[in-house]
Amino acid sequence: MSNDEIFAAAYREHYWAVSRYVARRLDGRTSEVEEVVAEVFTVAWRRRADLPGSPLPWLYGVARNCLANAVRGYGRRRRLVDRLGNDESAHGRQIVASPDAEAPGAWVHDALARLSEADQEVLRLTAWEELAIDEVAVALGCGRRAASMRLHRARRRLRAEIDRMHPTQKTGPTAAKEYDHG
């Protein structure tokens, strides 16, 4: 197969997985998802000769970099809007969620949000993207042992954060299953 055919097959097979990966990390900014996914596959097209036999973890690694660029750009735009005084809070328009708006298992997501970006990412790669540790290593651009250690430490910190937030909450297999389905 030619590099172009390999890229086309990777695009067809993994477009939706990459889209879901990006969408979950943009936290409600759906207007940017297509733009970031397009950038991911633009990079993949340019580097189609480098596509590995199992491209999904590699594409997740590219997506991480594209997301980092998008987040930096979003931050720059927000700071500019804030300086211009054209944000919603400047005009008194704020949306407040109702007290009963919390989704089931939201406490797990709250605990996850309190972790470092690196911890969040390794946990998401295993729980949301269902990657094996070898694939996590490819996505993170590190060795298998380093990825395994990062995952172990991130799980330990998540468990500690859940215990701190909800001392009466179970943190054993039940909490892990709820997080895995989140």
mmCIF file of C-alpha atoms in Angstrom:
data_model
loop_
_atom_site.group_PDB
_atom_site.id
_atom_site.type_symbol
_atom_site.label_atom_id
_atom_site.label_comp_id
_atom_site.label_asym_id
_atom_site.label_seq_id
_atom_site.Cartn_x
_atom_site.Cartn_y
_atom_site.Cartn_z
ATOM 1 C CA MET A 1 0.000 0.000 0.000
ATOM 2 C CA SER A 2 1.200 3.523 -0.757
ATOM 3 C CA ASN A 3 1.583 6.185 1.947
ATOM 4 C CA ASP A 4 -1.517 7.917 0.568
ATOM 5 C CA GLU A 5 -3.561 4.721 0.870
ATOM 6 C CA ILE A 6 -2.255 4.099 4.390
ATOM 7 C CA PHE A 7 -3.259 7.646 5.383
ATOM 8 C CA ALA A 8 -6.723 7.233 3.789
ATOM 9 C CA ALA A 9 -7.286 3.981 5.681
ATOM 10 C CA ALA A 10 -6.162 5.575 8.973
ATOM 11 C CA TYR A 11 -8.462 8.547 8.347
ATOM 12 C CA ARG A 12 -11.487 6.339 7.615
ATOM 13 C CA GLU A 13 -10.813 4.020 10.524
ATOM 14 C CA HIS A 14 -9.903 6.551 13.216
ATOM 15 C CA TYR A 15 -11.616 9.861 12.361
ATOM 16 C CA TRP A 16 -14.438 9.376 14.883
ATOM 17 C CA ALA A 17 -12.161 8.112 17.656
ATOM 18 C CA VAL A 18 -9.944 11.190 17.249
ATOM 19 C CA SER A 19 -13.048 13.419 17.141
ATOM 20 C CA ARG A 20 -14.351 11.953 20.407
ATOM 21 C CA TYR A 21 -10.905 12.298 21.989
ATOM 22 C CA VAL A 22 -10.760 15.993 21.056
ATOM 23 C CA ALA A 23 -14.394 16.711 21.990
ATOM 24 C CA ARG A 24 -13.993 15.286 25.491
ATOM 25 C CA ARG A 25 -10.987 17.511 26.105
ATOM 26 C CA LEU A 26 -12.449 20.748 24.785
ATOM 27 C CA ASP A 27 -15.026 20.747 27.584
ATOM 28 C CA GLY A 28 -18.060 22.025 25.759
ATOM 29 C CA ARG A 29 -16.287 24.169 23.141
ATOM 30 C CA THR A 30 -17.731 22.104 20.309
ATOM 31 C CA SER A 31 -17.131 24.808 17.721
ATOM 32 C CA GLU A 32 -13.402 24.092 17.955
ATOM 33 C CA VAL A 33 -13.575 20.293 17.665
ATOM 34 C CA GLU A 34 -13.676 20.125 13.870
ATOM 35 C CA GLU A 35 -10.865 22.648 13.600
ATOM 36 C CA VAL A 36 -8.584 20.674 15.921
ATOM 37 C CA VAL A 37 -9.436 17.342 14.273
ATOM 38 C CA ALA A 38 -8.693 18.858 10.873
ATOM 39 C CA GLU A 39 -5.308 19.992 12.195
ATOM 40 C CA VAL A 40 -4.600 16.486 13.530
ATOM 41 C CA PHE A 41 -5.228 14.922 10.143
ATOM 42 C CA THR A 42 -3.322 17.693 8.364
ATOM 43 C CA VAL A 43 -0.295 16.796 10.457
ATOM 44 C CA ALA A 44 -0.921 13.107 9.769
ATOM 45 C CA TRP A 45 -1.115 13.838 6.024
ATOM 46 C CA ARG A 46 2.154 15.744 6.091
ATOM 47 C CA ARG A 47 3.777 12.924 8.041
ATOM 48 C CA ARG A 48 1.972 10.049 6.321
ATOM 49 C CA ALA A 49 5.293 8.303 5.661
ATOM 50 C CA ASP A 50 5.758 8.146 9.463
ATOM 51 C CA LEU A 51 2.352 6.598 10.266
ATOM 52 C CA PRO A 52 2.893 3.460 12.365
ATOM 53 C CA GLY A 53 1.109 0.174 11.676
ATOM 54 C CA SER A 54 -1.312 0.916 14.522
ATOM 55 C CA PRO A 55 -1.852 4.670 14.041
ATOM 56 C CA LEU A 56 -4.504 5.485 16.683
ATOM 57 C CA PRO A 57 -2.155 6.022 19.655
ATOM 58 C CA TRP A 58 0.128 8.083 17.397
ATOM 59 C CA LEU A 59 -2.876 10.158 16.276
ATOM 60 C CA TYR A 60 -3.815 10.717 19.939
ATOM 61 C CA GLY A 61 -0.284 12.031 20.514
ATOM 62 C CA VAL A 62 -0.678 14.439 17.589
ATOM 63 C CA ALA A 63 -4.103 15.439 18.931
ATOM 64 C CA ARG A 64 -2.582 16.249 22.342
ATOM 65 C CA ASN A 65 -0.200 18.695 20.677
ATOM 66 C CA CYS A 66 -2.939 20.230 18.521
ATOM 67 C CA LEU A 67 -5.164 20.607 21.596
ATOM 68 C CA ALA A 68 -2.366 22.348 23.466
ATOM 69 C CA ASN A 69 -2.079 24.838 20.606
ATOM 70 C CA ALA A 70 -5.864 25.333 20.531
ATOM 71 C CA VAL A 71 -6.042 25.892 24.293
ATOM 72 C CA ARG A 72 -3.253 28.470 24.121
ATOM 73 C CA GLY A 73 -5.088 30.233 21.283
ATOM 74 C CA TYR A 74 -8.344 30.139 23.229
ATOM 75 C CA GLY A 75 -6.588 31.676 26.238
ATOM 76 C CA ARG A 76 -5.160 34.460 24.099
ATOM 77 C CA ARG A 77 -8.608 35.202 22.640
ATOM 78 C CA ARG A 78 -10.217 35.237 26.121
ATOM 79 C CA ARG A 79 -7.581 37.634 27.450
ATOM 80 C CA LEU A 80 -8.145 39.925 24.469
ATOM 81 C CA VAL A 81 -11.918 39.862 24.961
ATOM 82 C CA ASP A 82 -11.440 40.557 28.674
ATOM 83 C CA ARG A 83 -9.181 43.522 27.911
ATOM 84 C CA LEU A 84 -11.792 44.858 25.518
ATOM 85 C CA GLY A 85 -14.495 44.504 28.175
ATOM 86 C CA ASN A 86 -16.743 42.568 25.850
ATOM 87 C CA ASP A 87 -17.258 39.422 27.872
ATOM 88 C CA GLU A 88 -20.539 38.262 29.383
ATOM 89 C CA SER A 89 -19.609 39.229 32.944
ATOM 90 C CA ALA A 90 -18.893 42.806 31.852
ATOM 91 C CA HIS A 91 -22.465 43.060 30.633
ATOM 92 C CA GLY A 92 -24.051 41.280 33.591
ATOM 93 C CA ARG A 93 -25.086 38.207 31.615
ATOM 94 C CA GLN A 94 -24.085 35.146 33.548
ATOM 95 C CA ILE A 95 -25.599 31.708 33.362
ATOM 96 C CA VAL A 96 -25.866 29.889 36.658
ATOM 97 C CA ALA A 97 -26.544 26.164 36.731
ATOM 98 C CA SER A 98 -29.372 24.959 38.914
ATOM 99 C CA PRO A 99 -28.430 23.056 42.085
ATOM 100 C CA ASP A 100 -29.881 19.810 40.694
ATOM 101 C CA ALA A 101 -27.885 20.048 37.461
ATOM 102 C CA GLU A 102 -25.079 17.804 38.761
ATOM 103 C CA ALA A 103 -24.794 14.638 36.691
ATOM 104 C CA PRO A 104 -24.429 11.254 38.375
ATOM 105 C CA GLY A 105 -20.779 10.600 39.125
ATOM 106 C CA ALA A 106 -19.914 14.274 38.707
ATOM 107 C CA TRP A 107 -17.848 14.071 41.882
ATOM 108 C CA VAL A 108 -15.430 11.770 40.051
ATOM 109 C CA HIS A 109 -15.050 14.351 37.298
ATOM 110 C CA ASP A 110 -14.561 17.065 39.936
ATOM 111 C CA ALA A 111 -11.790 15.011 41.514
ATOM 112 C CA LEU A 112 -10.234 14.417 38.100
ATOM 113 C CA ALA A 113 -10.303 18.151 37.367
ATOM 114 C CA ARG A 114 -8.257 18.789 40.534
ATOM 115 C CA LEU A 115 -5.376 16.666 39.205
ATOM 116 C CA SER A 116 -2.556 17.908 37.010
ATOM 117 C CA GLU A 117 -3.091 17.908 33.239
ATOM 118 C CA ALA A 118 -0.570 15.054 32.931
ATOM 119 C CA ASP A 119 -2.476 12.913 35.453
ATOM 120 C CA GLN A 120 -5.797 13.702 33.800
ATOM 121 C CA GLU A 121 -4.456 12.747 30.391
ATOM 122 C CA VAL A 122 -3.024 9.365 31.377
ATOM 123 C CA LEU A 123 -6.276 8.489 33.176
ATOM 124 C CA ARG A 124 -8.398 9.593 30.219
ATOM 125 C CA LEU A 125 -6.277 7.633 27.755
ATOM 126 C CA THR A 126 -6.886 4.449 29.717
ATOM 127 C CA ALA A 127 -10.485 5.032 30.831
ATOM 128 C CA TRP A 128 -12.040 6.994 27.969
ATOM 129 C CA GLU A 129 -9.914 5.957 25.006
ATOM 130 C CA GLU A 130 -9.471 2.415 26.378
ATOM 131 C CA LEU A 131 -5.806 2.266 25.399
ATOM 132 C CA ALA A 132 -3.493 -0.452 26.638
ATOM 133 C CA ILE A 133 -0.345 0.684 28.429
ATOM 134 C CA ASP A 134 1.795 0.182 25.296
ATOM 135 C CA GLU A 135 -0.566 2.453 23.362
ATOM 136 C CA VAL A 136 -0.596 5.008 26.189
ATOM 137 C CA ALA A 137 3.199 5.107 25.944
ATOM 138 C CA VAL A 138 2.975 5.902 22.228
ATOM 139 C CA ALA A 139 0.325 8.602 22.777
ATOM 140 C CA LEU A 140 2.378 10.219 25.553
ATOM 141 C CA GLY A 141 5.664 9.846 23.711
ATOM 142 C CA CYS A 142 7.384 7.898 26.495
ATOM 143 C CA GLY A 143 8.429 4.341 27.271
ATOM 144 C CA ARG A 144 6.105 1.589 28.480
ATOM 145 C CA ARG A 145 7.555 1.603 32.014
ATOM 146 C CA ALA A 146 7.223 5.385 32.315
ATOM 147 C CA ALA A 147 3.613 5.234 31.090
ATOM 148 C CA SER A 148 2.832 2.454 33.563
ATOM 149 C CA MET A 149 4.339 4.442 36.437
ATOM 150 C CA ARG A 150 2.477 7.622 35.409
ATOM 151 C CA LEU A 151 -0.792 5.690 35.329
ATOM 152 C CA HIS A 152 -0.143 4.101 38.724
ATOM 153 C CA ARG A 153 0.667 7.463 40.314
ATOM 154 C CA ALA A 154 -2.282 9.215 38.651
ATOM 155 C CA ARG A 155 -4.677 6.539 39.906
ATOM 156 C CA ARG A 156 -3.258 6.892 43.421
ATOM 157 C CA ARG A 157 -3.654 10.695 43.312
ATOM 158 C CA LEU A 158 -7.214 10.404 41.951
ATOM 159 C CA ARG A 159 -8.111 7.984 44.746
ATOM 160 C CA ALA A 160 -6.618 10.381 47.327
ATOM 161 C CA GLU A 161 -8.511 13.326 45.834
ATOM 162 C CA ILE A 162 -11.804 11.411 45.887
ATOM 163 C CA ASP A 163 -11.167 10.427 49.518
ATOM 164 C CA ARG A 164 -10.409 14.048 50.380
ATOM 165 C CA MET A 165 -13.556 15.358 48.671
ATOM 166 C CA HIS A 166 -15.900 12.611 49.838
ATOM 167 C CA PRO A 167 -14.465 10.712 52.792
ATOM 168 C CA THR A 168 -17.572 8.504 52.975
ATOM 169 C CA GLN A 169 -17.545 7.707 49.240
ATOM 170 C CA LYS A 170 -16.357 4.278 48.195
ATOM 171 C CA THR A 171 -13.074 4.425 46.301
ATOM 172 C CA GLY A 172 -12.637 0.775 45.461
ATOM 173 C CA PRO A 173 -13.772 -1.040 42.323
ATOM 174 C CA THR A 174 -17.203 0.653 42.388
ATOM 175 C CA ALA A 175 -15.736 4.141 42.008
ATOM 176 C CA ALA A 176 -13.320 2.956 39.357
ATOM 177 C CA LYS A 177 -16.145 1.441 37.334
ATOM 178 C CA GLU A 178 -18.191 4.629 37.585
ATOM 179 C CA TYR A 179 -15.191 6.659 36.423
ATOM 180 C CA ASP A 180 -14.504 4.280 33.539
ATOM 181 C CA HIS A 181 -17.993 4.855 32.201
ATOM 182 C CA GLY A 182 -17.866 8.655 32.645
#
